[in-house]
Coordinates of C-alpha atoms in Angstrom, one line a residue:
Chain G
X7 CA 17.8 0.0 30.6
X8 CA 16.9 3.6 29.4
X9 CA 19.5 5.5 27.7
X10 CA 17.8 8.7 26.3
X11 CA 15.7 10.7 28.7
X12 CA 11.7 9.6 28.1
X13 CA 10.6 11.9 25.2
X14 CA 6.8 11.7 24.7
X15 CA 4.7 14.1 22.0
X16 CA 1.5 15.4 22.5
X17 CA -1.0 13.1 20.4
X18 CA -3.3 16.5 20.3
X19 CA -1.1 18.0 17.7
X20 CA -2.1 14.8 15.2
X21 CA -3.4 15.9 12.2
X22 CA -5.6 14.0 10.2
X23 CA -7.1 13.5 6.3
X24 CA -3.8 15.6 4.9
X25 CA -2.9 14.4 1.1
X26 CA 0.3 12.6 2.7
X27 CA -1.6 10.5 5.2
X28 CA -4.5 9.1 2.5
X29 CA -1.8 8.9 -0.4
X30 CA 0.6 7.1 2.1
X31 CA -2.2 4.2 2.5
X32 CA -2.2 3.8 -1.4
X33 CA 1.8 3.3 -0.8
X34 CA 1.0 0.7 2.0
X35 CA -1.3 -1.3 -0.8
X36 CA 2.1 -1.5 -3.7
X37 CA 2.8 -4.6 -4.8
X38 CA -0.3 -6.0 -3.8
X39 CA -3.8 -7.6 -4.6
X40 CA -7.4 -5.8 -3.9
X41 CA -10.2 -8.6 -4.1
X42 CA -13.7 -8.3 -4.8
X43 CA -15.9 -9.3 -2.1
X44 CA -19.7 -9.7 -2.1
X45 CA -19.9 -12.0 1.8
X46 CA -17.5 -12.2 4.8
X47 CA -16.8 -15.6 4.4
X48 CA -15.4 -14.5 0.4
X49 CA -13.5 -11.4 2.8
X50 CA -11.6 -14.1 5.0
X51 CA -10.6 -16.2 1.8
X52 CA -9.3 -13.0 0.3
X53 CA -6.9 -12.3 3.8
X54 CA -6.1 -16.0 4.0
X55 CA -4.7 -15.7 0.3
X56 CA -2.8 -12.7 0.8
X57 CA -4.7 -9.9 -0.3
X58 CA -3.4 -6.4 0.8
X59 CA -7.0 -5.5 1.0
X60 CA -10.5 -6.1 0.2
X61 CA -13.5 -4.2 -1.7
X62 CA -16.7 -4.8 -0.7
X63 CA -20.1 -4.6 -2.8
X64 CA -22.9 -6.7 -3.0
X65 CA -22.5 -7.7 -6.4
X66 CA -18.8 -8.3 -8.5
X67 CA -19.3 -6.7 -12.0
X68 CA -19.7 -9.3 -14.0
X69 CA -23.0 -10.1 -12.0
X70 CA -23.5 -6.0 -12.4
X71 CA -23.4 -6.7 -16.2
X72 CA -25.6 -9.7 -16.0
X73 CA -28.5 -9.0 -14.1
X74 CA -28.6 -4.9 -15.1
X75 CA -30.6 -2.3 -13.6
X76 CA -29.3 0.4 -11.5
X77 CA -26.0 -0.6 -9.2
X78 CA -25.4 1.3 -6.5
X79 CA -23.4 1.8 -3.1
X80 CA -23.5 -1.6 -1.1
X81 CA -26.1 -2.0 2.2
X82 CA -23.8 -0.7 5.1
X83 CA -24.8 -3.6 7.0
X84 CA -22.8 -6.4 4.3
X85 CA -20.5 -3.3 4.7
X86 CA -19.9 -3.9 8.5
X87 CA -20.0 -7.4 8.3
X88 CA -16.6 -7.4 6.1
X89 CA -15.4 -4.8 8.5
X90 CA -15.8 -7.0 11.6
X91 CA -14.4 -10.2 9.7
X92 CA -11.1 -9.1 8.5
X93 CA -7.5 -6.8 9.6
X94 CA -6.9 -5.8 6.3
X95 CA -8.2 -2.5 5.0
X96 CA -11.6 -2.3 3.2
X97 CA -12.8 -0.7 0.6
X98 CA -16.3 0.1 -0.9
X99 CA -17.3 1.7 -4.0
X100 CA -20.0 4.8 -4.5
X101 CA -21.6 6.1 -7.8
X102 CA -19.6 8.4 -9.6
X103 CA -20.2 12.2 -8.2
X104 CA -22.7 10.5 -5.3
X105 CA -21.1 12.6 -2.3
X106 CA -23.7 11.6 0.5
X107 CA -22.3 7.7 -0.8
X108 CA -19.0 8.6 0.3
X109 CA -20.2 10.5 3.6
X110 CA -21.8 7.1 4.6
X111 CA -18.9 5.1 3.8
X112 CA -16.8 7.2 5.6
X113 CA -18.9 7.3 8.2
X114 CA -18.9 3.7 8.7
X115 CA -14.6 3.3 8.7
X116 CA -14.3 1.9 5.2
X117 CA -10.3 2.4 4.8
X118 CA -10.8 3.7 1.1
X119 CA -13.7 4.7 -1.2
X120 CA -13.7 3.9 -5.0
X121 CA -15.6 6.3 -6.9
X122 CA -16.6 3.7 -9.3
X123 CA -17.6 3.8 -12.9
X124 CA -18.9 0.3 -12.4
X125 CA -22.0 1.4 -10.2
X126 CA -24.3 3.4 -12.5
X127 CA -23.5 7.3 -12.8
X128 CA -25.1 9.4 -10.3
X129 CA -23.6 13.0 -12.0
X130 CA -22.9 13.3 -15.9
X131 CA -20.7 16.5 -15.5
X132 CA -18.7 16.2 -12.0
X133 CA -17.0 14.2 -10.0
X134 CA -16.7 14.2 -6.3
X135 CA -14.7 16.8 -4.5
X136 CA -12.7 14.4 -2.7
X137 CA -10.4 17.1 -1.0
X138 CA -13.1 17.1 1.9
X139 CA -13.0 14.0 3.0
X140 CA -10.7 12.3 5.7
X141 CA -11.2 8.8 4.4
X142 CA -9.1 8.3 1.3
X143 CA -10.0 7.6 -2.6
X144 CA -9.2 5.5 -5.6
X145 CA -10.6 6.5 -9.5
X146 CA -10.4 5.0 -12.6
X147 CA -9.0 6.4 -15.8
X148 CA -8.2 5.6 -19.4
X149 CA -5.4 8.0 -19.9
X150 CA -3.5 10.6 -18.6
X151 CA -5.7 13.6 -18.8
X152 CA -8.6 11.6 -17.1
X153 CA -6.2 10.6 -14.0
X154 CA -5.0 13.9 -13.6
X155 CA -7.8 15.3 -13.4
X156 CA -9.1 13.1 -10.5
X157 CA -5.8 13.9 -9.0
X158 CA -6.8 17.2 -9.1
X159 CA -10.1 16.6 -7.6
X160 CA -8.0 14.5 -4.9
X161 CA -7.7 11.5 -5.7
X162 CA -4.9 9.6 -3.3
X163 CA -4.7 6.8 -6.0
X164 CA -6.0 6.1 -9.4
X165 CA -6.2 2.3 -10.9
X166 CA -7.2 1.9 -14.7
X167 CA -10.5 1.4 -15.6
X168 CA -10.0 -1.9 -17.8
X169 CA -13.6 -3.2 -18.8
X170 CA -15.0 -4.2 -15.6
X171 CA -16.6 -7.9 -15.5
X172 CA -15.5 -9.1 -18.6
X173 CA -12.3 -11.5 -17.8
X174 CA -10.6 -9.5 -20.7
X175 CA -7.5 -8.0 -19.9
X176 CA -7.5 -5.9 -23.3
X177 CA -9.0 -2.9 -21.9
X178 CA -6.8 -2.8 -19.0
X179 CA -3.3 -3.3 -21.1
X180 CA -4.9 -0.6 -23.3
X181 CA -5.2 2.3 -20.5
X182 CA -1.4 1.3 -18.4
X183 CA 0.0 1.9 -22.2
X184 CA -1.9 4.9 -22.9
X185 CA -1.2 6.6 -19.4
X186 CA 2.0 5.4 -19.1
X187 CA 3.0 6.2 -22.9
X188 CA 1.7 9.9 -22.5
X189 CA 4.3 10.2 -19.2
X190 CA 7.0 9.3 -21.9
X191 CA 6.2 11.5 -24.3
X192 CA 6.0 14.2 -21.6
X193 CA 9.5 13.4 -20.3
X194 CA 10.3 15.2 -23.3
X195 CA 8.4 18.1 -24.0
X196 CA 9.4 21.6 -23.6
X197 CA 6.9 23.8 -21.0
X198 CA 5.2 25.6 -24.2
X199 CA 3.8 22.1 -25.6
X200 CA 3.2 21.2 -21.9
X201 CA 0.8 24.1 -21.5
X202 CA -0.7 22.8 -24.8
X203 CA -1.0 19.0 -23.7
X204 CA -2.5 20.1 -20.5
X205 CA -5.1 22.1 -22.5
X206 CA -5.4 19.3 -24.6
X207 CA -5.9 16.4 -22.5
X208 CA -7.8 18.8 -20.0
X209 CA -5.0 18.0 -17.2
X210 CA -4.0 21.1 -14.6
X211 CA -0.8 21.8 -15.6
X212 CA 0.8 22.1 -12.1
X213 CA 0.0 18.3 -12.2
X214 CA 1.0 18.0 -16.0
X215 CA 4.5 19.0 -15.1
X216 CA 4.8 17.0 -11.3
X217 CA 4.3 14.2 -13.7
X218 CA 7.2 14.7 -16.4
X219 CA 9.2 15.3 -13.3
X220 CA 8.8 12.3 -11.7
X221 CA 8.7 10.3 -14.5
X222 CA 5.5 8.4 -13.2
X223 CA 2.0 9.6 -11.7
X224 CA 2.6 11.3 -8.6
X225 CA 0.2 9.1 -6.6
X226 CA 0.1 5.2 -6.8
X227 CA -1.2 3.4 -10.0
X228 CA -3.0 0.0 -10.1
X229 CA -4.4 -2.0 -12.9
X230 CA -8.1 -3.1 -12.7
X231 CA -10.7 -4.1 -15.2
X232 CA -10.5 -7.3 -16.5
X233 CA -7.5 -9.2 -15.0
X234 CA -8.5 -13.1 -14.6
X235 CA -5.5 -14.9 -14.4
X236 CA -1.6 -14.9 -12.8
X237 CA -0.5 -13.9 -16.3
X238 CA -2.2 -11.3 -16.7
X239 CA -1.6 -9.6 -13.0
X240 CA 2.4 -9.7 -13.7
X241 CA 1.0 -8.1 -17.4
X242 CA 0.2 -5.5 -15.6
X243 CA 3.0 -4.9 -13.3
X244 CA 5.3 -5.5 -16.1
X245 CA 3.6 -2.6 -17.6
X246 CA 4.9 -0.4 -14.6
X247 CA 1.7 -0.9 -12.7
X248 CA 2.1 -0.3 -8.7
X249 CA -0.3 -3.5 -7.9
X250 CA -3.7 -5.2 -9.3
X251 CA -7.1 -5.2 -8.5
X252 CA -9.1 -8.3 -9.2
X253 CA -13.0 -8.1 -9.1
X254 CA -14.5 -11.1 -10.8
X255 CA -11.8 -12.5 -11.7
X256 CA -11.5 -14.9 -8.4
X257 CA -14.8 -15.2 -7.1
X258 CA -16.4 -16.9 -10.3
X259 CA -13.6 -19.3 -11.2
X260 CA -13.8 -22.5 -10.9
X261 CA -11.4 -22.7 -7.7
X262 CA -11.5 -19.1 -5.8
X263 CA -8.7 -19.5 -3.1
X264 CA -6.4 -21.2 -5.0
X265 CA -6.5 -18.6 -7.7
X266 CA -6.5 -15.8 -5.3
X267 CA -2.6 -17.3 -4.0
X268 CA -1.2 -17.7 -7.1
X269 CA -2.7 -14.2 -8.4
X270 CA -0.9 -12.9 -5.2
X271 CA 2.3 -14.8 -5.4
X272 CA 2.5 -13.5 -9.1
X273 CA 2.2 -10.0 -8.4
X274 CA 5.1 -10.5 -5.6
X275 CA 7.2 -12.5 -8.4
X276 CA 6.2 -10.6 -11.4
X277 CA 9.5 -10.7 -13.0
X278 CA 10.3 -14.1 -12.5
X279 CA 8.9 -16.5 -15.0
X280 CA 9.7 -19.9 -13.7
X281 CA 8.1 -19.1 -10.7
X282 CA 4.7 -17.2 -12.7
X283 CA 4.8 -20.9 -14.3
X284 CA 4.5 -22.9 -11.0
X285 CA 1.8 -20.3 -9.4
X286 CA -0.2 -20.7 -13.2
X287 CA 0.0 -24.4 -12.5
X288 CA -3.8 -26.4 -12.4
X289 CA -6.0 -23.4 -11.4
X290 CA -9.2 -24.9 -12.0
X291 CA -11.2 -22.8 -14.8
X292 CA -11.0 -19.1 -14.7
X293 CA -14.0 -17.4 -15.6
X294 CA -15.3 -17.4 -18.7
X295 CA -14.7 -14.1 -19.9
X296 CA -16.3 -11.6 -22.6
X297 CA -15.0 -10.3 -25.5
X298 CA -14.7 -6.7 -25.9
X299 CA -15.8 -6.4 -29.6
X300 CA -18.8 -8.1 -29.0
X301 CA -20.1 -5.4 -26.2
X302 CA -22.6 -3.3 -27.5
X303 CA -20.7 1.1 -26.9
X304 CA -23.5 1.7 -24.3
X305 CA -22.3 -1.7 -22.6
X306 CA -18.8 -0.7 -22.0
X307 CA -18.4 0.6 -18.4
X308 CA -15.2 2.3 -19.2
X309 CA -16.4 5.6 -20.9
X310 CA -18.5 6.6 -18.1
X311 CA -16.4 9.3 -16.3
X312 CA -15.8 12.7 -17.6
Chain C
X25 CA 31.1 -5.9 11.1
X26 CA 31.5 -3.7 8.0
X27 CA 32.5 -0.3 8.3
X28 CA 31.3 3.1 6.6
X29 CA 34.2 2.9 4.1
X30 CA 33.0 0.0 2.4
X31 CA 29.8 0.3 0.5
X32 CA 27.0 -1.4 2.5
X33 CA 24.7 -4.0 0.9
X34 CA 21.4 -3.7 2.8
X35 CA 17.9 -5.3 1.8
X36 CA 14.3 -4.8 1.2
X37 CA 11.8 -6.7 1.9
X38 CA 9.9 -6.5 -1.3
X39 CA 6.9 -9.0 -0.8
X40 CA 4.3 -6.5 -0.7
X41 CA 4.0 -2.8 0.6
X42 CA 6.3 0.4 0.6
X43 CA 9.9 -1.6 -0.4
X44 CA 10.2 1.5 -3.2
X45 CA 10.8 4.1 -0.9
X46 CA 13.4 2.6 1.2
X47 CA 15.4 1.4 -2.0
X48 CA 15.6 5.1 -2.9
X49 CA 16.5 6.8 0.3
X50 CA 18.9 3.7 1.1
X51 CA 20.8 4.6 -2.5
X52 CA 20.6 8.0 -1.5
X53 CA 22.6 7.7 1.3
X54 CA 25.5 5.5 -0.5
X55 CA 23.8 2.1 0.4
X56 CA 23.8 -1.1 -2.3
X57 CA 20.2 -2.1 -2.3
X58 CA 18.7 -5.2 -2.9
X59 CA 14.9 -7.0 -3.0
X60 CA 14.8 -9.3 -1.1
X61 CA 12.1 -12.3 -2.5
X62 CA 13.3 -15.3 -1.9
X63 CA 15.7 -16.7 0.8
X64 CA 19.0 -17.2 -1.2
X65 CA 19.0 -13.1 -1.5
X66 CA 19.5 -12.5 2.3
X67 CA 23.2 -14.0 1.7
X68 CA 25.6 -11.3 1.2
X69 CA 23.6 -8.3 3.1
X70 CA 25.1 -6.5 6.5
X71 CA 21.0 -5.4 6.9
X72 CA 17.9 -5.7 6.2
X73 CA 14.2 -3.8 6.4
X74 CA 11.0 -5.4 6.7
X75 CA 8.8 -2.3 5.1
X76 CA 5.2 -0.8 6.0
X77 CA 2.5 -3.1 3.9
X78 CA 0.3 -5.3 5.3
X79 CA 1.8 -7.4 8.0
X80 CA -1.1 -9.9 7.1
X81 CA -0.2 -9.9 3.4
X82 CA 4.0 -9.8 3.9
X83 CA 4.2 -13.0 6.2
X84 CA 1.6 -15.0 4.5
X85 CA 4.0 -14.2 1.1
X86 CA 6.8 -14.9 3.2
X87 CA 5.5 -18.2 4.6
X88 CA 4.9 -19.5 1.1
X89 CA 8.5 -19.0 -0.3
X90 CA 10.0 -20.4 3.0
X91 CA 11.6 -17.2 4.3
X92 CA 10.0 -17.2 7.3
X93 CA 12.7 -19.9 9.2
X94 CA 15.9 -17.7 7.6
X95 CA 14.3 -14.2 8.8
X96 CA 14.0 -15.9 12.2
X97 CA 17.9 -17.4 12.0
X98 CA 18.7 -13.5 10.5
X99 CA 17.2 -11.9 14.3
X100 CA 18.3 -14.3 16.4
X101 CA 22.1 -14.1 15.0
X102 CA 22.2 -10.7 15.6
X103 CA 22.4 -9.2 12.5
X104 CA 20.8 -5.5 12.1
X105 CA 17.2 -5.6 10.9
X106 CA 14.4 -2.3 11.1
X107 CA 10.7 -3.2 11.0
X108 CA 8.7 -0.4 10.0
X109 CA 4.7 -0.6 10.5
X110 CA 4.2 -4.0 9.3
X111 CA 7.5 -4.6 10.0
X112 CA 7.1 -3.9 13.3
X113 CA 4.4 -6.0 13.8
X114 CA 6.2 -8.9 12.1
X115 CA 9.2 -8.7 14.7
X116 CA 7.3 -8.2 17.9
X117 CA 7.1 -11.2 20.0
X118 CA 3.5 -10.8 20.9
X119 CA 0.6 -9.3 18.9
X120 CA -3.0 -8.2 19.3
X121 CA -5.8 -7.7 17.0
X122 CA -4.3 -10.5 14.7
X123 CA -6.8 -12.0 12.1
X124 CA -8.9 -15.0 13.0
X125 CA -6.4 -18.0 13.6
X126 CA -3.6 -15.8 13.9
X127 CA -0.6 -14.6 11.4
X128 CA 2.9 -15.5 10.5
X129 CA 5.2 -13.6 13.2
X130 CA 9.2 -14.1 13.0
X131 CA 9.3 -12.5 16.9
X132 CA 12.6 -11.6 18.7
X133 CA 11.9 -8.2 19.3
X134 CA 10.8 -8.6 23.1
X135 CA 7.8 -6.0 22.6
X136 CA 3.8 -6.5 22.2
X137 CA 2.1 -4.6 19.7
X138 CA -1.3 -3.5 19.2
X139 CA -2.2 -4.0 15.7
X140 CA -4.6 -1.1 14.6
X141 CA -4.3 0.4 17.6
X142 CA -5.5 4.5 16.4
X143 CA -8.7 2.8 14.4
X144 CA -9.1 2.7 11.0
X145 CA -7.7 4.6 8.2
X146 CA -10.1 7.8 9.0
X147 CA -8.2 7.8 12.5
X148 CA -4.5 7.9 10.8
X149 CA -2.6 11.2 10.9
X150 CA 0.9 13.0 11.1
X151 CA 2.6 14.8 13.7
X152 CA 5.8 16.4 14.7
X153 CA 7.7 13.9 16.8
X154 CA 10.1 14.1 19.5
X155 CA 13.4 12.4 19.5
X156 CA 16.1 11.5 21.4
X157 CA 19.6 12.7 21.9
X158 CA 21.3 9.5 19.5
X159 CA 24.0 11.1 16.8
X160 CA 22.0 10.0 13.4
X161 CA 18.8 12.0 15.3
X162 CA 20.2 14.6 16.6
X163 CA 20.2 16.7 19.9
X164 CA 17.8 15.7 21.6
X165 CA 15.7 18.9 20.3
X166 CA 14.7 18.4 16.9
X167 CA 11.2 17.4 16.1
X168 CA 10.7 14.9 13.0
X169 CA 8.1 14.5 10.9
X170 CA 6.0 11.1 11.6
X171 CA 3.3 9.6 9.3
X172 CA 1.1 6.9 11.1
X173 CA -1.2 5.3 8.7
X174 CA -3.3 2.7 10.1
X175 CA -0.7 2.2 12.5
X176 CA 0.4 -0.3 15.4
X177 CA 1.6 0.9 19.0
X178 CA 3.9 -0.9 21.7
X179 CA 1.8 -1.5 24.8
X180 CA 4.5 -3.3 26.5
X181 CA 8.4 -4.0 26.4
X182 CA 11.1 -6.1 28.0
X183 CA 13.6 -5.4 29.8
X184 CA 16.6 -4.9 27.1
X185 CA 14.1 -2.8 25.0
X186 CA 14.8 1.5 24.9
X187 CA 12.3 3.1 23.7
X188 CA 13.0 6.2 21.2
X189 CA 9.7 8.1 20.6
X190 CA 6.4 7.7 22.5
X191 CA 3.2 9.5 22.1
X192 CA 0.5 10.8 25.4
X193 CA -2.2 8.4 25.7
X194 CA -5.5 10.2 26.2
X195 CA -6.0 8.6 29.4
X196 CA -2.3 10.1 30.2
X197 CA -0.2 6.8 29.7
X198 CA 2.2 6.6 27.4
X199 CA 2.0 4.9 23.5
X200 CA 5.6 3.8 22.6
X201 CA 6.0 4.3 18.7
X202 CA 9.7 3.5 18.2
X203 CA 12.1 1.3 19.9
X204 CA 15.7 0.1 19.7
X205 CA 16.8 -3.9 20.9
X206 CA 20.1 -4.7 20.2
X207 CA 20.9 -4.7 16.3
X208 CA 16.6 -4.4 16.2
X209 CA 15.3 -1.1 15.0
X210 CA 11.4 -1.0 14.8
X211 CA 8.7 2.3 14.3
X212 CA 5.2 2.1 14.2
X213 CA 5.5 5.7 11.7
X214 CA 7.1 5.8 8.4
X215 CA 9.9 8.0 7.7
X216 CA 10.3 6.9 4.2
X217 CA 7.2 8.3 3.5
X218 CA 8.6 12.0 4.5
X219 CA 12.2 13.8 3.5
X220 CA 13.6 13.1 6.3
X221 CA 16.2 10.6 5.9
X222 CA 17.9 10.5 10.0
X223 CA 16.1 7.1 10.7
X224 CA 17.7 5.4 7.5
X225 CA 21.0 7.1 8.8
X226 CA 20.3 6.1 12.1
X227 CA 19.9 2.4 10.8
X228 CA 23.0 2.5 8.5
X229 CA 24.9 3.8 11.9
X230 CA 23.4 0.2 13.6
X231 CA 24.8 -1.4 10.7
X232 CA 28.2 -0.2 10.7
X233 CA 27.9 -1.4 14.4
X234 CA 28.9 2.2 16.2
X235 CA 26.3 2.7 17.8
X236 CA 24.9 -0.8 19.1
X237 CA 23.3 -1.0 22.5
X238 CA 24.6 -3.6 24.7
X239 CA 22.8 -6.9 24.0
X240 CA 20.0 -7.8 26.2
X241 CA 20.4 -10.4 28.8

């Protein structure tokens, strides 16, 4: 039964990589959970739990903070092997401003790259020009002059930088209120102090005024650095947060797959304590966590990135 | 059936994925919107959209909350529903490229999808589509704008299924991207990602019941 005459478009006027086709994977990823991954085995728990998708690296950051020494972009062949094992997208992470990084993970299909301030720095000054690549990319940022600027530099999607591999959730709480506190206080400024809060905060001000129009960042936002437990991933979205990434978080707790539901069933139900009080419900121990005050200022991850 | 002069109360599914963007096209266009989490919220709607996401993510969600019997009772009664994406992939009957030991499918839409089917997120793109001659789409001549972003494709349909855009295959088949079955509206692209609103029109139009195909056999 065909009612409308066949009409069939020429695939050869697809256009790929445009700033609508990477930010629309972000949008796919709202409301959802990115999970740490150092095996494929850890990759099929995170799928079977729900995750939305997966980053892979050879190492979670609080293992990064532990053993030390220089981290870098993962061995493409762990890479592949969390490719092959999974539907959901995957994502690796390169050293900030490490371009031929990125050219290798895009080369091997990795869905998304995360130009990470949790891999040791490979460029004090810039950051990668991510407007020539196809493959999509996620920074971190502590305000709102730091994520428009990677915007700028096109970024699809920006997550907050948190303090990476500490189980603290301080961090984290500390950069959502600071970016999304400056998007207030934008909401109501005149365009002569915009031109002075984009010279300020070092934001382009075509961005700086997209933002106080929409009311929000104009590409999707996630929380990241820190985030442990169910509580503190609706925390987050609470906070006006668009979904959660959890590194460490699952993978050294006491029970990984049973945290990694309940961390996804919260994020889905993030408003509704009685159910955040079932999913919370005889986790096993989460990890054990770091306080902040005790790092030492050339431990904390989060000020690299300029 | 409700008609356009009452205010229609259509849902979201708003498990995981891109349930934002509907909400704000459906109020838009004069629509009550509601998020749809847990079962007792599908009471009350005359439709319903299952959004783009991660069809992996969305029915695992769904499966733990038990909405995965009442979205099943909600297709087979009938009752207008439009999977986008994910969506898609959750409606079709059959699937390939599902994860190892399968995925949580509520079928009824008599279709098999290709999960995947353009690659990997590199391989997504946009493209002017063609459409066909249906009043919420126009003429028959106008192009729309159609974002596919990691997206699935219909390699087969059944019999009561019409197919509304389709894409050339390299090897000069065709790839069927969006298809119409009964009160079942499904599109591997995502229109709420553009500003083009005629596919949330078009699905508000199956809703009111004026433009409903005849039911399959």
């Amino acid at each position: 039964m065909i009612v409308a005459k066949q009409h069939i478009s020429n695939i050869d006027s697809a256009v790929k990589g445009t700033f609508e086709v990477k930010a629309g994977l972000a949008q796919m990823l709202k409301g959802g959970v990115i999970m740490d991954v150092v095996t494929a085995e850890q990759a099929c728990i995170a799928e079977e739990s729900g995750a939305c998708a997966v980053m892979a690296l050879e190492r979670v950051p609080a293992d990064i903070r532990k053993d030390g020494g220089v981290a870098r972009m993962s061995d493409p062949v762990m890479i592949k092997r969390i490719i092959a094992a999974v539907t959901i997208p995957v994502m690796a992470k390169v050293r900030i401003g490490h371009f031929v990084e990125a050219q290798i993970l895009q080369a091997l299909g990795v869905d998304c790259i995360d130009e990470s301030e949790v891999l040791t720095p490979a460029d004090e000054e810039h950051h990668i020009n991510k407007t020539k690549f196809l493959v999509p990319f996620v920074c971190g940022c502590r305000n709102l002059g730091e994520a428009l600027r990677r915007i700028a530099e096109g970024a699809v999607m920006i997550r907050t930088k948190g303090e990476a591999g500490t189980g603290n959730v301080v961090e984290a709480v500390r950069h959502a209120r600071s970016v999304n506190g400056a998007i207030r206080q934008l909401q109501n400024m005149d365009e002569d102090e915009m031109f002075a809060f984009a010279k300020e905060n070092r934001a382009p001000y075509n961005l700086v005024v997209q933002t106080a129009k929409l009311g929000r960042l104009p590409v999707v936002n996630f929380a990241a650095g820190g985030i442990a437990t169910p509580a503190d991933a609706a925390l987050m979205m609470q906070l006006g947060m668009d979904g959660v990434f959890v590194g460490s978080g699952i993978f050294k707790s006491g029970d990984p797959a049973k945290r990694a539901r309940a961390i996804v069933q919260a994020v889905t139900h993030f408003n509704d304590p009685g159910i955040l009080a079932e999913v919370s419900t005889d986790l096993g121990d989460p990890m054990v966590g770091i306080n902040i005050d005790t790092l030492l200022e050339q431990e904390k991850i989060s000020q690299r990135g300029w | 059936m409700n008609r356009r002069d009452s205010v229609l109360n259509i849902g979201v599914l708003a498990l995981q994925g891109a349930f934002i963007e509907h909400s704000k096209i459906l109020k838009q266009l004069g629509a009550t919107v509601v998020e749809v989490r847990k079962p007792e919220q599908l009471t009350h709607l005359d439709g319903l959209i299952i959004p783009g996401g991660e069809s992996t993510s969305i029915g695992l969600i769904a499966e733990r909350w038990g909405l995965i019997e009442p979205l099943r009772e909600w297709v087979q009664a009938g009752k207008p529903i439009w999977g986008i994406c994910a969506g898609m992939v959750l409606l079709a009957e059959r699937a390939e490229g599902q994860k190892a030991g399968g995925q949580p499918l509520l079928g009824g839409l008599d279709i098999t999808v290709n999960r995947n089917y353009f690659g990997r997120q590199v391989d997504s793109f946009e493209m002017l589509l063609d459409t066909p001659k249906i009043p919420a789409l126009g003429d028959g001549t106008e192009l729309c704008s159609a974002i596919f972003i990691r997206a699935p494709v219909i390699t087969a349909i059944g019999q009561g299924v019409e197919p509304l855009a389709s894409l050339s295959a390299a090897d000069g088949g065709k790839l069927i991207v969006a298809v119409r079955q009964g009160s079942i509206l499904a599109t591997a692209f995502h229109p709420e990602l553009t500003a083009d609103i005629r596919w949330h029109q078009l699905f508000l139009d199956m809703v009111c019941g004026q433009y409903r195909n005849p039911a399959p056999a």
